[in-house]
Amino acid sequence: MYKKVGSILLVLMCALLLNFQAAFAAQKLPDVVILATGGTIAGSGATSTTTVGYTAATVPVENLINSVPELKKVANVRGEQVCQIASENMTNAVWLKLADRINTLLARDDVDGIVVTHGTDTIEETAYFLNLVVKSDKPVVIVGAMRPPTALSADGPINLYNAVILAGSKEAVGKGVLVTLNDTINGARDVTKTNTALCDTFRAPELGYLGYMQDSKPHFYKESIRKHTAQTEFDVSGLTELPQVDIAYGYANNSRVMLDAAVSANAKGIVYAGVGDGSLSTDVKAGLIDAQKKGVVIVRSSRVGNGIIARNGEANDDQLHFVASDTLNPQKARILLMLALTKTTDPQKIQQMFWEY
Ligand code: DAS
């Protein structure tokens, strides 16, 4: 009799414990770390109507967090100031520091996701770099603002709120590095800044948003099929610098002068932003051939901004040992080429990377 009662009590206690654990898990807020780098989201303007000509990178991360008290309702948040710069001054050194810090934090059980606050001018480049070097499936979300916090209808606070929710969400796990501004969710590979001043500037013009932020929740409708984060072959841990890769821009009547300058400055790679489908003028083609013969790896991209730069289309890449950038714009192609050069200088192997990432 007593044994039976004891067994029933034990079962009841286990059920209560399981319910408590489930309730606790449901209540437990995600642990999100905000890594601040500067930008407009941390800027300040002289008046409430100053939306251009303000000073970027003045507000420290703790002030950013305290300026959005709603953050505490959606996540356990803490901040670290990685640097305080306008992102036109972003450097490889900051990228390597960010990569190291993010990989260290995401390896911890008490970190569920990362938010990086960043200037909008090079946000797409930092996002793609991290997309290729972060070694975790946990969410990494890059966020910025087009108006400083001092401006009427500043967009930074709601962007930061959305970024923290997204970084702490289960939906964002495994999606690669994400960029959120203006209630949209973009993937790092395809997002680009499309307008110098408007709040809806970040788009993937033809490949589209991955989803939206609405009502304090992420709504995904697709995801990137290219390799990223946990699937990456690139490892920058221990690196103190990255190979020098420069970009030359194509236009009517241009010459090889910028290519020769890049080679003289010891570039290890050149991305050529060709006209149309990555087309090369006679003089530019001669300059790229000479550079390649000196060991510089050449990637043909395009100034057009959308579409596939087809291998062996506007140039015989097989014969010239060039790489075609697929759909990566010049600034993204530069990042993939920099990381590729940490592993190989073989144009065929690098071409395969442009088809996989
Ligand atoms: N100069 C811009 C930058 O830091 C300001 C901004 O838009 O964030 O990228």
Short mmCIF file of C-alpha atoms and ligand atoms in Angstrom, two decimals:
data_model
loop_
_atom_site.label_atom_id
_atom_site.label_comp_id
_atom_site.label_asym_id
_atom_site.label_seq_id
_atom_site.Cartn_x
_atom_site.Cartn_y
_atom_site.Cartn_z
CA MET A 1 0.00 0.00 0.00
CA TYR A 2 2.67 2.49 1.12
CA LYS A 3 4.81 1.47 -1.86
CA LYS A 4 1.95 2.27 -4.24
CA VAL A 5 1.35 5.71 -2.66
CA GLY A 6 5.07 6.40 -2.81
CA SER A 7 5.20 5.53 -6.50
CA ILE A 8 2.24 7.80 -7.26
CA LEU A 9 3.82 10.68 -5.33
CA LEU A 10 7.11 10.15 -7.20
CA VAL A 11 5.32 10.28 -10.58
CA LEU A 12 3.45 13.44 -9.51
CA MET A 13 6.69 15.11 -8.39
CA CYS A 14 8.39 14.24 -11.72
CA ALA A 15 5.43 15.64 -13.65
CA LEU A 16 5.52 18.84 -11.59
CA LEU A 17 9.28 19.15 -12.14
CA LEU A 18 8.91 18.64 -15.91
CA ASN A 19 6.15 21.26 -16.04
CA PHE A 20 8.27 23.68 -14.04
CA GLN A 21 11.22 23.12 -16.35
CA ALA A 22 9.03 23.64 -19.42
CA ALA A 23 7.55 26.81 -17.92
CA PHE A 24 11.02 28.05 -16.99
CA ALA A 25 12.38 27.31 -20.48
CA ALA A 26 9.43 29.14 -22.02
CA GLN A 27 9.99 32.10 -19.71
CA LYS A 28 13.81 32.17 -19.98
CA LEU A 29 14.84 35.07 -22.12
CA PRO A 30 17.63 34.51 -24.66
CA ASP A 31 21.11 35.78 -23.78
CA VAL A 32 22.23 38.28 -26.43
CA VAL A 33 25.52 40.18 -26.56
CA ILE A 34 25.67 43.50 -28.40
CA LEU A 35 29.07 44.30 -29.95
CA ALA A 36 29.18 48.01 -30.80
CA THR A 37 31.41 49.45 -33.53
CA GLY A 38 29.96 52.97 -34.04
CA GLY A 39 28.04 54.43 -36.99
CA THR A 40 24.92 56.57 -37.23
CA ILE A 41 23.05 54.31 -34.81
CA ALA A 42 25.51 55.67 -32.24
CA GLY A 43 25.66 59.16 -33.71
CA SER A 44 24.47 62.62 -32.72
CA GLY A 45 23.20 65.58 -34.69
CA ALA A 46 23.17 69.29 -33.82
CA THR A 47 19.35 69.48 -34.02
CA SER A 48 16.36 67.11 -34.15
CA THR A 49 16.05 67.72 -37.86
CA THR A 50 19.69 66.98 -38.68
CA THR A 51 19.58 63.78 -40.71
CA VAL A 52 22.72 64.41 -42.76
CA GLY A 53 25.96 66.06 -41.72
CA TYR A 54 25.71 64.73 -38.12
CA THR A 55 28.56 63.05 -36.21
CA ALA A 56 28.60 59.25 -36.32
CA ALA A 57 30.09 57.07 -33.58
CA THR A 58 29.69 59.15 -30.41
CA VAL A 59 27.25 57.17 -28.20
CA PRO A 60 28.69 54.28 -26.12
CA VAL A 61 27.04 50.85 -26.16
CA GLU A 62 25.64 51.12 -22.62
CA ASN A 63 23.76 54.30 -23.62
CA LEU A 64 22.42 52.54 -26.72
CA ILE A 65 21.09 49.71 -24.56
CA ASN A 66 19.63 52.05 -21.92
CA SER A 67 17.92 54.14 -24.62
CA VAL A 68 15.71 51.12 -25.51
CA PRO A 69 14.30 49.84 -22.17
CA GLU A 70 12.09 47.41 -24.11
CA LEU A 71 15.20 45.31 -24.78
CA LYS A 72 15.05 43.92 -21.24
CA LYS A 73 11.60 42.42 -21.94
CA VAL A 74 12.82 40.35 -24.90
CA ALA A 75 16.37 39.29 -23.97
CA ASN A 76 19.08 39.30 -21.32
CA VAL A 77 21.33 41.86 -22.99
CA ARG A 78 24.86 43.00 -22.31
CA GLY A 79 27.15 45.16 -24.40
CA GLU A 80 30.81 45.41 -25.41
CA GLN A 81 32.43 48.33 -27.23
CA VAL A 82 34.64 46.80 -29.93
CA CYS A 83 35.47 50.19 -31.47
CA GLN A 84 33.80 53.55 -32.08
CA ILE A 85 34.13 54.45 -35.78
CA ALA A 86 32.13 55.66 -38.73
CA SER A 87 32.11 52.57 -40.91
CA GLU A 88 33.81 54.23 -43.90
CA ASN A 89 36.84 53.74 -41.65
CA MET A 90 36.23 50.02 -41.12
CA THR A 91 39.47 48.00 -41.25
CA ASN A 92 40.61 44.40 -41.64
CA ALA A 93 41.96 44.66 -38.08
CA VAL A 94 38.46 45.40 -36.71
CA TRP A 95 37.02 42.57 -38.82
CA LEU A 96 39.55 40.09 -37.38
CA LYS A 97 38.84 41.36 -33.85
CA LEU A 98 35.07 41.01 -34.40
CA ALA A 99 35.46 37.49 -35.84
CA ASP A 100 37.57 36.37 -32.89
CA ARG A 101 35.23 37.88 -30.29
CA ILE A 102 32.08 36.49 -31.94
CA ASN A 103 33.50 32.97 -32.27
CA THR A 104 34.65 33.07 -28.64
CA LEU A 105 31.26 34.28 -27.38
CA LEU A 106 29.16 31.90 -29.51
CA ALA A 107 31.16 28.93 -28.20
CA ARG A 108 29.74 29.68 -24.73
CA ASP A 109 26.53 28.05 -23.52
CA ASP A 110 25.37 31.32 -21.95
CA VAL A 111 25.31 33.21 -25.27
CA ASP A 112 22.40 32.55 -27.66
CA GLY A 113 23.07 35.24 -30.25
CA ILE A 114 25.09 38.31 -31.21
CA VAL A 115 24.09 41.77 -32.41
CA VAL A 116 26.71 44.00 -34.07
CA THR A 117 25.82 47.69 -34.20
CA HIS A 118 27.56 49.21 -37.22
CA GLY A 119 27.67 52.16 -39.61
CA THR A 120 25.59 51.64 -42.74
CA ASP A 121 28.26 52.56 -45.30
CA THR A 122 30.13 49.23 -45.06
CA ILE A 123 27.59 47.14 -43.14
CA GLU A 124 27.16 44.82 -46.16
CA GLU A 125 30.89 44.10 -46.25
CA THR A 126 31.25 43.35 -42.54
CA ALA A 127 28.13 41.19 -42.74
CA TYR A 128 29.52 39.15 -45.64
CA PHE A 129 32.97 38.84 -44.05
CA LEU A 130 31.40 37.48 -40.84
CA ASN A 131 29.13 35.24 -42.93
CA LEU A 132 32.31 33.55 -44.17
CA VAL A 133 34.28 33.30 -40.89
CA VAL A 134 31.78 32.80 -38.02
CA LYS A 135 31.96 29.13 -36.94
CA SER A 136 28.52 28.76 -35.39
CA ASP A 137 24.87 28.30 -36.36
CA LYS A 138 23.79 30.74 -33.65
CA PRO A 139 22.34 34.01 -34.99
CA VAL A 140 24.61 36.96 -35.76
CA VAL A 141 22.65 40.09 -36.68
CA ILE A 142 24.20 43.32 -37.99
CA VAL A 143 22.19 46.49 -37.43
CA GLY A 144 22.57 50.17 -38.23
CA ALA A 145 20.50 53.28 -38.67
CA MET A 146 20.01 55.93 -41.32
CA ARG A 147 19.15 58.70 -38.81
CA PRO A 148 21.07 59.53 -35.60
CA PRO A 149 19.29 58.98 -32.24
CA THR A 150 18.95 62.78 -31.90
CA ALA A 151 16.76 63.05 -35.03
CA LEU A 152 12.96 63.14 -35.30
CA SER A 153 11.70 59.60 -36.04
CA ALA A 154 15.13 58.11 -35.46
CA ASP A 155 15.18 54.53 -36.82
CA GLY A 156 18.00 53.23 -34.58
CA PRO A 157 15.97 52.26 -31.49
CA ILE A 158 13.43 50.10 -33.35
CA ASN A 159 16.20 48.62 -35.52
CA LEU A 160 18.16 47.68 -32.38
CA TYR A 161 15.03 46.23 -30.74
CA ASN A 162 14.34 44.10 -33.84
CA ALA A 163 17.99 43.03 -34.06
CA VAL A 164 18.03 41.78 -30.46
CA ILE A 165 14.80 39.83 -30.98
CA LEU A 166 16.14 38.33 -34.21
CA ALA A 167 19.48 37.41 -32.61
CA GLY A 168 17.68 35.66 -29.76
CA SER A 169 15.20 33.85 -31.98
CA LYS A 170 15.19 30.14 -32.87
CA GLU A 171 14.01 31.08 -36.38
CA ALA A 172 17.33 32.81 -37.13
CA VAL A 173 19.45 29.78 -36.14
CA GLY A 174 21.32 28.40 -39.15
CA LYS A 175 20.29 31.27 -41.47
CA GLY A 176 23.78 32.80 -41.71
CA VAL A 177 24.68 36.38 -40.80
CA LEU A 178 21.64 38.65 -41.14
CA VAL A 179 21.15 42.41 -41.57
CA THR A 180 18.04 44.09 -40.20
CA LEU A 181 16.92 47.68 -40.66
CA ASN A 182 13.49 49.13 -41.42
CA ASP A 183 11.60 45.98 -40.34
CA THR A 184 13.27 43.83 -43.02
CA ILE A 185 15.55 40.78 -42.77
CA ASN A 186 18.32 40.51 -45.37
CA GLY A 187 20.94 37.82 -45.85
CA ALA A 188 24.59 38.90 -45.68
CA ARG A 189 25.53 37.51 -49.10
CA ASP A 190 23.04 39.48 -51.22
CA VAL A 191 22.21 42.63 -49.20
CA THR A 192 23.54 45.98 -50.42
CA LYS A 193 22.95 49.67 -49.68
CA THR A 194 20.76 51.02 -52.50
CA ASN A 195 20.12 54.64 -51.42
CA THR A 196 22.43 57.18 -49.80
CA ALA A 197 19.89 58.46 -47.26
CA LEU A 198 16.51 56.62 -47.16
CA CYS A 199 15.60 54.32 -44.23
CA ASP A 200 14.63 51.48 -46.62
CA THR A 201 18.04 51.52 -48.28
CA PHE A 202 19.08 47.92 -47.54
CA ARG A 203 17.81 45.47 -50.13
CA ALA A 204 18.87 42.51 -52.22
CA PRO A 205 17.45 44.19 -55.33
CA GLU A 206 16.54 41.14 -57.40
CA LEU A 207 17.13 38.25 -54.97
CA GLY A 208 14.97 39.82 -52.27
CA TYR A 209 14.50 39.96 -48.53
CA LEU A 210 14.68 36.75 -46.46
CA GLY A 211 11.74 38.05 -44.40
CA TYR A 212 10.34 40.76 -42.17
CA MET A 213 10.33 41.81 -38.52
CA GLN A 214 6.76 42.45 -37.39
CA ASP A 215 5.02 42.57 -34.00
CA SER A 216 8.28 41.74 -32.18
CA LYS A 217 8.74 38.52 -34.13
CA PRO A 218 10.81 37.40 -37.17
CA HIS A 219 8.89 36.15 -40.21
CA PHE A 220 11.12 34.20 -42.63
CA TYR A 221 10.04 33.30 -46.18
CA LYS A 222 13.35 31.99 -47.54
CA GLU A 223 17.01 31.42 -46.76
CA SER A 224 20.37 31.46 -48.59
CA ILE A 225 21.38 28.20 -50.30
CA ARG A 226 25.07 29.20 -50.39
CA LYS A 227 27.65 28.05 -47.80
CA HIS A 228 28.03 30.25 -44.73
CA THR A 229 29.01 30.33 -41.01
CA ALA A 230 29.21 26.78 -39.59
CA GLN A 231 29.76 25.35 -43.11
CA THR A 232 32.66 27.66 -43.93
CA GLU A 233 36.15 26.40 -44.82
CA PHE A 234 37.73 29.76 -43.93
CA ASP A 235 39.49 30.20 -40.59
CA VAL A 236 40.92 33.58 -39.63
CA SER A 237 41.78 32.66 -36.02
CA GLY A 238 45.36 33.71 -35.35
CA LEU A 239 45.59 35.89 -38.46
CA THR A 240 46.83 39.45 -37.87
CA GLU A 241 46.26 40.64 -41.44
CA LEU A 242 44.43 39.70 -44.64
CA PRO A 243 45.81 39.56 -48.23
CA GLN A 244 45.66 42.92 -50.04
CA VAL A 245 42.88 42.89 -52.66
CA ASP A 246 41.94 46.04 -54.61
CA ILE A 247 38.99 46.96 -56.82
CA ALA A 248 39.25 48.78 -60.16
CA TYR A 249 36.15 50.31 -61.73
CA GLY A 250 35.23 50.04 -65.40
CA TYR A 251 33.92 52.94 -67.53
CA ALA A 252 34.07 54.21 -71.11
CA ASN A 253 37.57 55.13 -72.28
CA ASN A 254 39.26 53.75 -69.15
CA SER A 255 42.85 52.53 -69.15
CA ARG A 256 45.01 50.05 -67.24
CA VAL A 257 46.52 52.76 -65.03
CA MET A 258 44.64 51.72 -61.85
CA LEU A 259 45.51 48.07 -62.41
CA ASP A 260 49.21 48.84 -62.74
CA ALA A 261 48.99 50.95 -59.57
CA ALA A 262 47.42 48.05 -57.64
CA VAL A 263 50.15 45.67 -58.82
CA SER A 264 52.84 48.20 -57.85
CA ALA A 265 51.21 48.46 -54.40
CA ASN A 266 51.68 44.70 -54.02
CA ALA A 267 48.01 43.67 -54.36
CA LYS A 268 47.63 39.87 -54.21
CA GLY A 269 44.22 40.06 -55.92
CA ILE A 270 42.31 42.49 -58.13
CA VAL A 271 38.53 42.61 -58.54
CA TYR A 272 37.60 44.35 -61.75
CA ALA A 273 34.13 45.98 -61.71
CA GLY A 274 33.60 45.67 -65.43
CA VAL A 275 30.93 47.31 -67.54
CA GLY A 276 27.97 45.09 -68.43
CA ASP A 277 28.64 41.38 -67.87
CA GLY A 278 32.14 42.09 -66.59
CA SER A 279 33.38 43.30 -70.00
CA LEU A 280 37.03 44.41 -70.42
CA SER A 281 38.34 47.12 -72.75
CA THR A 282 41.38 46.15 -74.80
CA ASP A 283 43.73 48.18 -72.60
CA VAL A 284 42.21 46.90 -69.34
CA LYS A 285 42.39 43.31 -70.57
CA ALA A 286 46.10 43.75 -71.30
CA GLY A 287 46.61 45.19 -67.82
CA LEU A 288 44.78 42.27 -66.15
CA ILE A 289 46.74 39.70 -68.18
CA ASP A 290 50.03 41.29 -67.12
CA ALA A 291 48.89 41.36 -63.49
CA GLN A 292 47.87 37.70 -63.61
CA LYS A 293 51.23 36.75 -65.11
CA LYS A 294 52.86 38.40 -62.05
CA GLY A 295 50.82 36.13 -59.76
CA VAL A 296 47.92 38.46 -58.98
CA VAL A 297 44.56 36.62 -58.89
CA ILE A 298 41.96 38.35 -61.08
CA VAL A 299 38.19 38.31 -60.45
CA ARG A 300 35.83 39.71 -63.03
CA SER A 301 32.82 41.37 -61.38
CA SER A 302 30.49 44.07 -62.68
CA ARG A 303 29.50 47.65 -61.86
CA VAL A 304 25.90 46.77 -62.84
CA GLY A 305 24.96 45.41 -59.40
CA ASN A 306 22.62 42.55 -60.38
CA GLY A 307 22.87 39.39 -62.46
CA ILE A 308 25.40 36.62 -63.03
CA ILE A 309 28.89 37.46 -64.29
CA ALA A 310 29.16 34.38 -66.51
CA ARG A 311 32.44 32.46 -66.66
CA ASN A 312 33.91 32.55 -70.21
CA GLY A 313 31.22 35.09 -71.22
CA GLU A 314 32.86 38.45 -71.95
CA ALA A 315 36.37 37.03 -71.54
CA ASN A 316 37.96 33.60 -71.97
CA ASP A 317 38.47 33.01 -68.23
CA ASP A 318 39.71 29.47 -68.83
CA GLN A 319 42.51 30.72 -71.10
CA LEU A 320 43.31 33.87 -69.07
CA HIS A 321 43.11 32.09 -65.66
CA PHE A 322 40.56 34.62 -64.43
CA VAL A 323 37.70 34.04 -61.95
CA ALA A 324 34.10 35.13 -62.61
CA SER A 325 32.33 36.56 -59.54
CA ASP A 326 28.91 34.91 -60.17
CA THR A 327 26.41 37.38 -58.61
CA LEU A 328 28.75 38.95 -56.03
CA ASN A 329 29.14 42.70 -56.45
CA PRO A 330 32.71 44.06 -56.45
CA GLN A 331 32.87 44.84 -52.72
CA LYS A 332 31.57 41.37 -51.80
CA ALA A 333 33.79 39.64 -54.39
CA ARG A 334 36.78 41.41 -52.80
CA ILE A 335 35.98 39.83 -49.41
CA LEU A 336 35.60 36.31 -50.77
CA LEU A 337 38.82 36.70 -52.79
CA MET A 338 40.71 37.97 -49.69
CA LEU A 339 39.63 34.90 -47.71
CA ALA A 340 40.22 32.55 -50.65
CA LEU A 341 43.81 33.86 -50.84
CA THR A 342 44.38 32.76 -47.24
CA LYS A 343 43.99 29.20 -48.59
CA THR A 344 45.09 29.13 -52.25
CA THR A 345 46.14 31.18 -55.32
CA ASP A 346 44.77 28.58 -57.73
CA PRO A 347 42.14 30.38 -59.92
CA GLN A 348 40.23 27.14 -60.53
CA LYS A 349 39.91 26.40 -56.81
CA ILE A 350 38.92 30.01 -56.18
CA GLN A 351 36.30 29.85 -58.93
CA GLN A 352 34.75 26.87 -57.14
CA MET A 353 34.55 28.97 -53.98
CA PHE A 354 32.68 31.70 -55.86
CA TRP A 355 30.16 29.06 -56.89
CA GLU A 356 29.76 27.68 -53.37
CA TYR A 357 29.67 30.76 -51.11
N1 DAS B 1 29.12 57.30 -42.09
C1 DAS B 1 28.09 56.31 -41.91
C2 DAS B 1 28.70 55.04 -41.34
O1 DAS B 1 29.23 55.08 -40.24
C3 DAS B 1 27.01 56.69 -40.98
C4 DAS B 1 25.98 55.59 -40.97
O2 DAS B 1 25.17 55.58 -41.86
O3 DAS B 1 26.03 54.71 -40.10
O4 DAS B 1 28.61 54.04 -42.02
#
